[in-house]
Coordinates of C-alpha atoms in Angstrom, one line a residue:
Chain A
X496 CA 148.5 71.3 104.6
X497 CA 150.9 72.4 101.6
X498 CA 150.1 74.2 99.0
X499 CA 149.2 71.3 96.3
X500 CA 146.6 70.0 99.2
X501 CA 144.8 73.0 99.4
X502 CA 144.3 72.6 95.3
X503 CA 143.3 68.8 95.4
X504 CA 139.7 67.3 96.8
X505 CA 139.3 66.3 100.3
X506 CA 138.9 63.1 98.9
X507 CA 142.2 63.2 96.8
X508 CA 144.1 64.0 100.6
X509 CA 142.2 61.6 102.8
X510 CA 143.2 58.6 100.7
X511 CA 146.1 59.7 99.5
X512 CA 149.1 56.4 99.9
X513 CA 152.5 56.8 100.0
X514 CA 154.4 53.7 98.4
X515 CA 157.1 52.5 100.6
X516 CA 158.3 49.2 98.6
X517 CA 156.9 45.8 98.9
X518 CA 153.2 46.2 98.3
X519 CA 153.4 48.7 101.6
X520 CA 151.5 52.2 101.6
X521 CA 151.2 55.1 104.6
X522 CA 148.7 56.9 104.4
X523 CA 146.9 59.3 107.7
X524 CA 143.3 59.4 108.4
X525 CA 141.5 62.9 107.0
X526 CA 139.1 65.1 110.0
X527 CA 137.2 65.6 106.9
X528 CA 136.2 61.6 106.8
X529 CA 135.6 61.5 110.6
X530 CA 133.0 59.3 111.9
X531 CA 131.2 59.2 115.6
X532 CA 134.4 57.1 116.6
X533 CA 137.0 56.6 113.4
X534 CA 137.0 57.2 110.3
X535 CA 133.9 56.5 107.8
X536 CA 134.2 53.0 106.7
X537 CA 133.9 53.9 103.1
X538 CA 136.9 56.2 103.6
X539 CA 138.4 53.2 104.4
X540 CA 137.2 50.8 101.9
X541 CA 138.3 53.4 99.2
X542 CA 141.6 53.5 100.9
X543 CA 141.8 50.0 101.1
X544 CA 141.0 49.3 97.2
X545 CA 143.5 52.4 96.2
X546 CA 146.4 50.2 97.6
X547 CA 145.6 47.3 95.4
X548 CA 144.9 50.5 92.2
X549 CA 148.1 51.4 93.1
X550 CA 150.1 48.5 93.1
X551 CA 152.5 47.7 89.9
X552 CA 151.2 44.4 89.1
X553 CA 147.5 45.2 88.8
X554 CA 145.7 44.5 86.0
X555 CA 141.7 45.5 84.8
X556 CA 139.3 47.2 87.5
X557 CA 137.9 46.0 90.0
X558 CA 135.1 43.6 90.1
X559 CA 134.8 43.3 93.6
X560 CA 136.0 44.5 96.9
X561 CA 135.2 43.6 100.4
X562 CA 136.1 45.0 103.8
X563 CA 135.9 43.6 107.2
X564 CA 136.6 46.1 109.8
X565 CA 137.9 44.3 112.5
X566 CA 139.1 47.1 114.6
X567 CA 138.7 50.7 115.5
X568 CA 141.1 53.0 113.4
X569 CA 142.8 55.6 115.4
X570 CA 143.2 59.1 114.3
X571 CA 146.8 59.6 112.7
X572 CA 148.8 57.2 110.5
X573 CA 148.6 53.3 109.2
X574 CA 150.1 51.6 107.0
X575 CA 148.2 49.1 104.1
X576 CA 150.1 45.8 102.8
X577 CA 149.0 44.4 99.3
X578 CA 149.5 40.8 98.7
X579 CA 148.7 39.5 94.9
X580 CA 147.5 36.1 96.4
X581 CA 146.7 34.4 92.8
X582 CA 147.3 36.1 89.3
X583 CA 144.9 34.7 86.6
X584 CA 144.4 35.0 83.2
X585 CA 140.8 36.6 83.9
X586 CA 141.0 37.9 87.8
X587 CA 143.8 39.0 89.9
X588 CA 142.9 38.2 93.3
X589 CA 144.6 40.3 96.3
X590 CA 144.3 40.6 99.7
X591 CA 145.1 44.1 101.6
X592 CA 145.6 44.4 105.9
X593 CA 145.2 47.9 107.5
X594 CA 147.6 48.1 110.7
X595 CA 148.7 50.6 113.2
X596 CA 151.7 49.6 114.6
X597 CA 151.3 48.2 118.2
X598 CA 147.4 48.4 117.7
X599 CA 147.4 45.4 115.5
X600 CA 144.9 44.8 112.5
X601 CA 142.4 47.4 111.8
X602 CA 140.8 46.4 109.0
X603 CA 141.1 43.5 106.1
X604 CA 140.3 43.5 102.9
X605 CA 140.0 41.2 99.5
X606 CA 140.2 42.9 95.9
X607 CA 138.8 41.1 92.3
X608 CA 140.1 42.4 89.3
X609 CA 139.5 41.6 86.0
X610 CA 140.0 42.4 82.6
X611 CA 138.4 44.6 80.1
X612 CA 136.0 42.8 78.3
X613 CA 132.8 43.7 76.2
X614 CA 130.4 40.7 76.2
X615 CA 126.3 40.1 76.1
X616 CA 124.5 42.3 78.4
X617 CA 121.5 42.1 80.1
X618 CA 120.0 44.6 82.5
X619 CA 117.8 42.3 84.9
X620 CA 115.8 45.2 86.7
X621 CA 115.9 49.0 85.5
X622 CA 116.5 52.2 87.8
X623 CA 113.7 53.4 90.3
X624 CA 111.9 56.1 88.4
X625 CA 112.5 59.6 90.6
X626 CA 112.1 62.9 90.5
X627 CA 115.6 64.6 88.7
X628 CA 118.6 65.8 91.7
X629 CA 117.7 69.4 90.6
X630 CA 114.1 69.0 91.9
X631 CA 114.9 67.2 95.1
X632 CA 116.3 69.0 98.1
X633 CA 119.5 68.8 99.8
X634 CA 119.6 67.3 103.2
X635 CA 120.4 69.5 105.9
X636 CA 123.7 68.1 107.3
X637 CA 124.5 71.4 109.7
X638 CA 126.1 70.0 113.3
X639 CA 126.1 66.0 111.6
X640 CA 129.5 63.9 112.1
X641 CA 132.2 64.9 109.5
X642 CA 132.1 62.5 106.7
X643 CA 128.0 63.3 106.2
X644 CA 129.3 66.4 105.4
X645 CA 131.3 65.4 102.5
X646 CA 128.6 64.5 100.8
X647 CA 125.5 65.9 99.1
X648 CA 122.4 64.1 99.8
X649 CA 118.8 64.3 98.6
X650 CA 116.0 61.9 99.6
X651 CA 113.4 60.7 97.5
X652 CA 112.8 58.6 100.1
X653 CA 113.5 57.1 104.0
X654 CA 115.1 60.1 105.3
X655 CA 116.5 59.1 109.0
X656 CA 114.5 61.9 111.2
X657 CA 117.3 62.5 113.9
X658 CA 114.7 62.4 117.0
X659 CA 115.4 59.8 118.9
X660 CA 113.2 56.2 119.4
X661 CA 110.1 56.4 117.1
X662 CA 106.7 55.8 118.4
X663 CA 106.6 52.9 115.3
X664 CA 108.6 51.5 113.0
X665 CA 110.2 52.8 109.7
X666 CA 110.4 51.3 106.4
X667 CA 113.6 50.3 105.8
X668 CA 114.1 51.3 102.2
X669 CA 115.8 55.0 101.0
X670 CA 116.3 56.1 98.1
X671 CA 118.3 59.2 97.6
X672 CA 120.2 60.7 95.3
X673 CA 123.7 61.5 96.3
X674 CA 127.4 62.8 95.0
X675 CA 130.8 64.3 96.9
X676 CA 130.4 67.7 98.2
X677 CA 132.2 69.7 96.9
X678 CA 131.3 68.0 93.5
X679 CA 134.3 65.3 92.0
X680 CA 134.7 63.4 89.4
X681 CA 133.7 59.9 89.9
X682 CA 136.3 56.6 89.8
X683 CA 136.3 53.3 91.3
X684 CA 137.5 54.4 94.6
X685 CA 135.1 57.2 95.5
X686 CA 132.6 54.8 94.3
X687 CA 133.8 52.4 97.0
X688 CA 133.2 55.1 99.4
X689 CA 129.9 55.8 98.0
X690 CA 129.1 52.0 98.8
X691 CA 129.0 52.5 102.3
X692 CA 127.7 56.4 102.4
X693 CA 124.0 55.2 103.1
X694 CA 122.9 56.0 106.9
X695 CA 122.7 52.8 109.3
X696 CA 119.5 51.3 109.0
X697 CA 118.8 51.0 112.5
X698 CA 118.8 54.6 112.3
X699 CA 115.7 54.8 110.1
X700 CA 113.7 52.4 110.8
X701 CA 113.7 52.9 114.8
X702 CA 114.7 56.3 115.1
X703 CA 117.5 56.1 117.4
X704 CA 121.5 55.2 117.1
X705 CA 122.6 52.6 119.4
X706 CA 126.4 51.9 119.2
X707 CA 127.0 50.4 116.1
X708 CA 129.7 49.4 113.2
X709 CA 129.6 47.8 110.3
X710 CA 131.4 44.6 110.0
X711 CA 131.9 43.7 106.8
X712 CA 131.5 45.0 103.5
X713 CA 131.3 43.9 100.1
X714 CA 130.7 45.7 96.8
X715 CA 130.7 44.4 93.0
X716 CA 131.5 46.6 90.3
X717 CA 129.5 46.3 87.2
X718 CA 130.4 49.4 85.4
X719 CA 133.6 49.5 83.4
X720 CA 136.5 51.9 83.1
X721 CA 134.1 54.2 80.5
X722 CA 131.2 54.1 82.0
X723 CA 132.3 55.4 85.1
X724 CA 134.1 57.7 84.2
X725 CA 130.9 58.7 81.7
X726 CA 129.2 59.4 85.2
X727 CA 131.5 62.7 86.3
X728 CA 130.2 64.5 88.5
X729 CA 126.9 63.9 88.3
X730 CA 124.6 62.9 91.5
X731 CA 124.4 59.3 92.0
X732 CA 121.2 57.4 92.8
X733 CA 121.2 55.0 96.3
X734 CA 118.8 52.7 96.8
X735 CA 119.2 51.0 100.0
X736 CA 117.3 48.3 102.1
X737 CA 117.8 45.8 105.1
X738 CA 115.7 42.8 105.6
X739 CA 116.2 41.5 109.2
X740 CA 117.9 42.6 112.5
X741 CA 118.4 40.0 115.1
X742 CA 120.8 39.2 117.9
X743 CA 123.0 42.6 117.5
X744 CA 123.2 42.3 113.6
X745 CA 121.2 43.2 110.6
X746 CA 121.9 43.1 106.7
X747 CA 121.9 45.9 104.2
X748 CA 122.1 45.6 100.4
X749 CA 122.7 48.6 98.3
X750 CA 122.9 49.8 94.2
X751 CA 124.3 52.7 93.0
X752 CA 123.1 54.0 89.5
X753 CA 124.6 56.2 87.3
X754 CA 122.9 59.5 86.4
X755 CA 121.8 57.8 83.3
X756 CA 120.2 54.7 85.1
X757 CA 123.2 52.3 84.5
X758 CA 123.7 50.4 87.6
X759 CA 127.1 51.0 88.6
X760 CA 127.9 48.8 91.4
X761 CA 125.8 47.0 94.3
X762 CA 126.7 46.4 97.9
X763 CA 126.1 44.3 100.7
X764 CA 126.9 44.6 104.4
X765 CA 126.4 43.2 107.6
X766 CA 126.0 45.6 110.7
X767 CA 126.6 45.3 114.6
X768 CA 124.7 47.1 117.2
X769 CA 124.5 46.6 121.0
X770 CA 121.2 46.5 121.7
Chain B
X411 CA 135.2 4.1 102.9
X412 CA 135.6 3.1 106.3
X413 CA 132.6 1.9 108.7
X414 CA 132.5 5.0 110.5
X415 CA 132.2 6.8 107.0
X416 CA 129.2 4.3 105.6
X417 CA 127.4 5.9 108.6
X418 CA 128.0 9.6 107.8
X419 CA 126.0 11.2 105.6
X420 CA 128.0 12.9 102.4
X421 CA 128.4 15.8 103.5
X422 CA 129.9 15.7 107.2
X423 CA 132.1 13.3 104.9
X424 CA 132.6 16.4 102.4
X425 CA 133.7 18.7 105.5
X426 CA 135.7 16.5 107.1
X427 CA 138.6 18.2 108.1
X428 CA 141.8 16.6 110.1
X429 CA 143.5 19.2 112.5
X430 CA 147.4 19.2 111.8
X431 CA 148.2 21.8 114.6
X432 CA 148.9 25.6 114.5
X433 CA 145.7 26.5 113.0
X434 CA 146.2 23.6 109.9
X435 CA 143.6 21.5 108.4
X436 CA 143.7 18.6 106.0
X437 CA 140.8 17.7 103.7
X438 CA 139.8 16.0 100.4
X439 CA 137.6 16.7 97.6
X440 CA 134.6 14.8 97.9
X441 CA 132.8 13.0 94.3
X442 CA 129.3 13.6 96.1
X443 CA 130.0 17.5 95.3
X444 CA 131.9 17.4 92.2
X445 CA 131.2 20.5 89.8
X446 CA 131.5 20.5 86.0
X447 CA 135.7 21.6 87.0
X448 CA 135.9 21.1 90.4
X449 CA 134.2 20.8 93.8
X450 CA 130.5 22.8 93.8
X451 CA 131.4 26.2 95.1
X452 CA 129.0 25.5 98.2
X453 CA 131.2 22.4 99.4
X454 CA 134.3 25.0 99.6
X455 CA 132.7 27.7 101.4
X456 CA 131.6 25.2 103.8
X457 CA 134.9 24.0 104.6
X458 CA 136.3 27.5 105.1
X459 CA 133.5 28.1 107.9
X460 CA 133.9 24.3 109.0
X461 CA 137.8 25.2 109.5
X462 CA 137.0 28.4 111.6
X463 CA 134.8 26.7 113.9
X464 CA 136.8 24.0 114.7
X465 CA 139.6 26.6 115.6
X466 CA 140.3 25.8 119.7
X467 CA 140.3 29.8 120.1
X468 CA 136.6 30.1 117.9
X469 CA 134.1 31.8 120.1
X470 CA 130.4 33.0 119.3
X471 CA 128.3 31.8 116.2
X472 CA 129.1 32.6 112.8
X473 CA 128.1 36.2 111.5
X474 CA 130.0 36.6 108.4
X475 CA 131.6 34.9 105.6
X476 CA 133.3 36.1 102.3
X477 CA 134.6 33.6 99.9
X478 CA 136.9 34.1 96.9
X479 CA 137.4 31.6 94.5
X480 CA 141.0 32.4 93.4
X481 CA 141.8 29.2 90.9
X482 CA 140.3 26.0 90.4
X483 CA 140.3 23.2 93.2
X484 CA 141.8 19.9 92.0
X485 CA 140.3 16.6 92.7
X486 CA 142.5 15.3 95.8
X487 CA 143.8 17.0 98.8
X488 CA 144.0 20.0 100.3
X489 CA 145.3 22.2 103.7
X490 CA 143.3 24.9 105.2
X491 CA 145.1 27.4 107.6
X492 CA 143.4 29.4 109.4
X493 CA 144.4 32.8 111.2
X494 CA 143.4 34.8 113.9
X495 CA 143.4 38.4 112.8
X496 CA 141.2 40.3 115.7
X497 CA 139.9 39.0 119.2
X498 CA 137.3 41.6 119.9
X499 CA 135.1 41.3 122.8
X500 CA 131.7 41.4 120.6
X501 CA 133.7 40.0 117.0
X502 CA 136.6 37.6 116.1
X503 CA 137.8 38.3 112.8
X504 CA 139.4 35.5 110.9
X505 CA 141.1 34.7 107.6
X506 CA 141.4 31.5 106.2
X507 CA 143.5 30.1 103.0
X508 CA 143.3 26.5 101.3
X509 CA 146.5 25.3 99.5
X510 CA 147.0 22.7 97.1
X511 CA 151.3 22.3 97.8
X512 CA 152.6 23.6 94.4
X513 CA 149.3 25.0 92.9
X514 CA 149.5 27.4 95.6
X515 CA 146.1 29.3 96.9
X516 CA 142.8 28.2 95.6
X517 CA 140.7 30.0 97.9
X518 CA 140.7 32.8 100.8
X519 CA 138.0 33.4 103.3
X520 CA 137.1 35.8 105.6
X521 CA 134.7 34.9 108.6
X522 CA 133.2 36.7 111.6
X523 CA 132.4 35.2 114.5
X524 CA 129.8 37.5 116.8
X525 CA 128.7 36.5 120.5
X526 CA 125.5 35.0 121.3
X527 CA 123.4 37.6 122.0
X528 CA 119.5 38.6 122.9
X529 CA 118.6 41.9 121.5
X530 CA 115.3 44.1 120.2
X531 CA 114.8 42.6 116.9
X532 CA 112.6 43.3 113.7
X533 CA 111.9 42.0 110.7
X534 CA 111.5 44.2 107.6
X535 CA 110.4 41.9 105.3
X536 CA 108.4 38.5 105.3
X537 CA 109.2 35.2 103.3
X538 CA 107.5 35.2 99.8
X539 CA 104.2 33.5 100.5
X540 CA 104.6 29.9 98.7
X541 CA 103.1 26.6 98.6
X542 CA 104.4 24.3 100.9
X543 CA 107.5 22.0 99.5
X544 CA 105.0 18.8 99.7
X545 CA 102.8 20.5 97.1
X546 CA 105.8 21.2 94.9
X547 CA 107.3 18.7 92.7
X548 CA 111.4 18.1 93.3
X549 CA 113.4 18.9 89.9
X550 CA 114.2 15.7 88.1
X551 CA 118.0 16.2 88.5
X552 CA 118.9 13.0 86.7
X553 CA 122.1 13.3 84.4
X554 CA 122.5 16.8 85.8
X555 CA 126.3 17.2 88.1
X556 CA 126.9 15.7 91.1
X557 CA 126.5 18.8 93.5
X558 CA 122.9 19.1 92.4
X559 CA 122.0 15.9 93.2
X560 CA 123.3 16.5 96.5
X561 CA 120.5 18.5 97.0
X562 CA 116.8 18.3 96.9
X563 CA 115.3 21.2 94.9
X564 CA 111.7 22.4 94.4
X565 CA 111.0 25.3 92.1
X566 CA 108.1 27.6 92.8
X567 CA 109.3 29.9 90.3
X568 CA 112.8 30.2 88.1
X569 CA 113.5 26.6 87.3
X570 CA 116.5 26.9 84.8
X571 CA 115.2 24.5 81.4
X572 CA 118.5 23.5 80.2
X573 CA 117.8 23.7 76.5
X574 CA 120.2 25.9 75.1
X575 CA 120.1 29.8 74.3
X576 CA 116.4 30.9 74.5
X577 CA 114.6 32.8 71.9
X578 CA 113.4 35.1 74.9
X579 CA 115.3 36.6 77.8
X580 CA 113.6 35.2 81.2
X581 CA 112.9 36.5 84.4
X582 CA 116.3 36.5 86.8
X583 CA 114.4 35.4 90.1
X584 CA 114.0 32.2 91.2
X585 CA 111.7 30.9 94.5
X586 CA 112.7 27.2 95.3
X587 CA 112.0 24.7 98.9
X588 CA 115.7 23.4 98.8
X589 CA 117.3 20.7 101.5
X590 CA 120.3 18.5 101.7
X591 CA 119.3 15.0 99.9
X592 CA 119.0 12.7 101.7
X593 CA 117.9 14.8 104.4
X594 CA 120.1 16.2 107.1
X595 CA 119.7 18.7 110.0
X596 CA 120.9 22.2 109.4
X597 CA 123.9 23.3 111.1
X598 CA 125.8 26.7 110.1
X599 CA 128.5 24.6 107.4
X600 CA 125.5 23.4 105.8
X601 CA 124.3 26.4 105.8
X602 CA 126.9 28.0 104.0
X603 CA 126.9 25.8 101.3
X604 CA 123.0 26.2 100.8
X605 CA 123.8 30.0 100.5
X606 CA 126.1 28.9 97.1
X607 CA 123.0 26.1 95.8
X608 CA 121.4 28.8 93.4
X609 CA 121.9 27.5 90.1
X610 CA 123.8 29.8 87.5
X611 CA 121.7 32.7 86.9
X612 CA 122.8 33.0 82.9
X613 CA 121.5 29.9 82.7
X614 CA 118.3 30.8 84.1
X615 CA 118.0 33.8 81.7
X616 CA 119.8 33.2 78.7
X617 CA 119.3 29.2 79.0
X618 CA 122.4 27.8 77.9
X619 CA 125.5 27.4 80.2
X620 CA 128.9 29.7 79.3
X621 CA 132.4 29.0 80.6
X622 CA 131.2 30.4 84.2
X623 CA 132.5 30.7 87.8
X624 CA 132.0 32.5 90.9
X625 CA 134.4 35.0 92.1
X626 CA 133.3 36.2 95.4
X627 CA 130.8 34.7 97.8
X628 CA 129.6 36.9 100.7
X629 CA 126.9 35.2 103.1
X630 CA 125.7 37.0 106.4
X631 CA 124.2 34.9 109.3
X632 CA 120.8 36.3 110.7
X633 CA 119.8 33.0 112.9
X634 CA 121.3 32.3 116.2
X635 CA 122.7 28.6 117.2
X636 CA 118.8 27.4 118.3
X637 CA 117.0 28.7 115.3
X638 CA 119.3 27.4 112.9
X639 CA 118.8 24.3 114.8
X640 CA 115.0 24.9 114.9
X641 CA 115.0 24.5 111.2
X642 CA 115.9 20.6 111.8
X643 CA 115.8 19.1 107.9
X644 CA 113.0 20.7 106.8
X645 CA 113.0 22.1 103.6
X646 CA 114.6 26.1 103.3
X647 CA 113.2 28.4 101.0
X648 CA 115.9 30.3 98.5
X649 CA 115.0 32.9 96.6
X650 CA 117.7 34.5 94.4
X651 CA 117.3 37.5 91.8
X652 CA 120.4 39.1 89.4
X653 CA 120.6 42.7 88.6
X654 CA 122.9 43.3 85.8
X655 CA 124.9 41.1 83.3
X656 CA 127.6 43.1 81.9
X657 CA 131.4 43.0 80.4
X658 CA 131.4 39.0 81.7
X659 CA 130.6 39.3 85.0
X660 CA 126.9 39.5 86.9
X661 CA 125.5 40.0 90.7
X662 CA 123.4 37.9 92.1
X663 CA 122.1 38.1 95.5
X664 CA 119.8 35.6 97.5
X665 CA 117.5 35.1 100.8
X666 CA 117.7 31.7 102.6
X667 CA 114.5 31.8 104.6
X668 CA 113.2 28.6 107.0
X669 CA 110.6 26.6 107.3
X670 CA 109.0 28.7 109.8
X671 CA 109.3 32.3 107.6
X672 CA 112.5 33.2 109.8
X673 CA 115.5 34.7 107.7
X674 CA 118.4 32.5 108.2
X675 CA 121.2 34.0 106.4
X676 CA 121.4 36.5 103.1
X677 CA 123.9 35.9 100.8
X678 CA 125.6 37.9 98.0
X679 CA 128.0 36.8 95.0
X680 CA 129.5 38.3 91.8
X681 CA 129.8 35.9 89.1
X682 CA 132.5 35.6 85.9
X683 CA 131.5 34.2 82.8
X684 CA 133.0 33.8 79.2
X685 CA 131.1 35.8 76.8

């Protein structure tokens, strides 16, 4: 680590992308982003959607983003390819591909953009009403996989218990309030990361972790440049929910609100698990 | 129309797809599922999962499906190629583009394929407790575009009004008994175009109908092969909610449940719209 990495956030180094021409970036996975067996998908969303960021010919934010991890990532480097596959007046539309060399495709991913634009609004459903982030207490992440780590986390409600195959069944629903650790700065990339920081479901509601992975992931950005970047470093709320696990998958839908009860983004995935 | 075609209902018609080798498909628009611009979103999204499946090298059922609508779709023809990105043991991941020659990319796909599989299931939530779709009345859908009429549609709750701007924001959620019309048994394709039949949710709310497209369609598959084709062409009940409307673009997220209260497939989208 060099002396300008030990100044920047963990998150600044782990998806940090070094152009090498032609819509090509290398980047190196980050210890502090370690999962049970690769890196935390939302690492690698947020890596994924800084390529397209980063690209010369993009235009607006990002409106939506979805990742289909098709492979394990291996510790060390990869390289991410950006292809602007339809430039419109309204949306860019991009796809990105994750690759290690001989391993092949890692992961995939599709990028919206589009323009700045104020138009009507209308906020369909409000905020959960909670107690503030000062009067809820932080998880205790001591001897939990990296990536938990890097993250400060504080359950209103569905905190996973860590104790192995409940007598019954859980609720599936969490809420929890939730920023980086240490404290950053929020942008659209760490909120792509944030869109996958809620704790497998299967986790919760049955008490035990069975191999697992999500699959694919897709989030939609609502909030604009501003209102973002009104959020700082403020703690985040996650509400989180699954509806049905079946035949080795189940769903999970997401929102993130701002401090000030905007909702920021929502999320969607669909997760495998062996048995 | 040939005689073999008089004999298929409009939709296998719809999906028809002519393999041209190496992973190539040839199609064409269908009138039965003409939007106000193009073919209904639904019809599209059907056609990328139809191409996948008919792929000699598919294996396993599909689990996942993310749709972008890149440009508009002109009446006529169209290729589909389809790609191979990961064999996994448990997933295939594929990608999938349709081409109009010069127009260049209309759409892109993403699909995962998952592996029959028995497993300890649960469901978290239950369908919305309705009357049955003979005690509702189907939506008079005369005048209204050719998709919808493609469809038989029974509102419980959330029936749009079609009169213009309303002097009252409404209620984003909608509870409807939908099928194909005439009647046809469900198969995954049909499927993923049911997971696209929720009408326009600024419509629903604001009442009158802006410049509006879909950007990205995301639908997960819950039911195996026999319990989609349990459902037979009964009636599926779709409920669909939005969260927020802002700077032109909205989420919307729905639940396809059966006839028999199973969960059949959750789907996600993020929606553009003019002002």
């Amino acid at each position: 680590m060099n002396d300008l990495s030990t100044r920047l956030h963990a998150f600044d180094i782990a998806t940090r992308l070094e152009p090498v021409g032609d819509g090509r970036y290398v980047g190196a996975t980050s210890p502090t982003y370690w999962n049970m067996a690769g890196p935390f998908g939302g690492i690698t969303a947020a890596l994924m959607l800084r390529a397209v960021l980063d690209h010369p010919q993009r235009r607006g934010r990002p409106a939506a983003l979805t990742v289909n991890f098709c492979g394990a990532v291996a510790e060390g480097e990869f390289e991410i390819a950006v292809r602007l596959v339809r430039d419109g007046r309204s949306t860019q539309h991009w796809q990105v591909e994750m690759t290690q060399g001989e391993r092949g495709v890692a992961t995939t991913a599709s990028v919206v953009t589009g323009a700045a634009r104020e138009t009507w609004s209308h906020e369909a459903q409000a905020a959960p009403v909670v107690p503030p982030p000062a009067e809820v207490a932080s998880m205790d992440l001591t001897g939990r996989t990296g990536w938990t780590r890097a993250y400060d986390m504080r359950f209103v409600e569905g905190q996973p218990a860590w104790v192995g195959r409940l007598p019954q069944i859980r609720p599936a629903r969490s809420v929890a309030w939730v920023r980086d650790a240490p404290e950053r700065p929020l942008d659209y990339v760490s909120l792509a990361a944030l869109s996958d920081s809620f704790f497998i479901k299967i986790l919760q509601v049955r008490g035990d972790l069975p191999p697992v992975a999500t699959v694919s992931l897709s989030t939609y950005f609502l909030a604009d440049e501003a209102e973002v970047a009104a959020q700082g470093s403020r703690h985040l709320l996650g509400v989180c929910d699954a509806r049905a696990f079946r035949h080795g998958f189940n769903d999970q839908s997401g929102e993130l609100w701002s401090a000030d009860g905007q909702l920021l983004a929502v999320t969607s995935q669909v997760v495998w698990w062996k048995e």
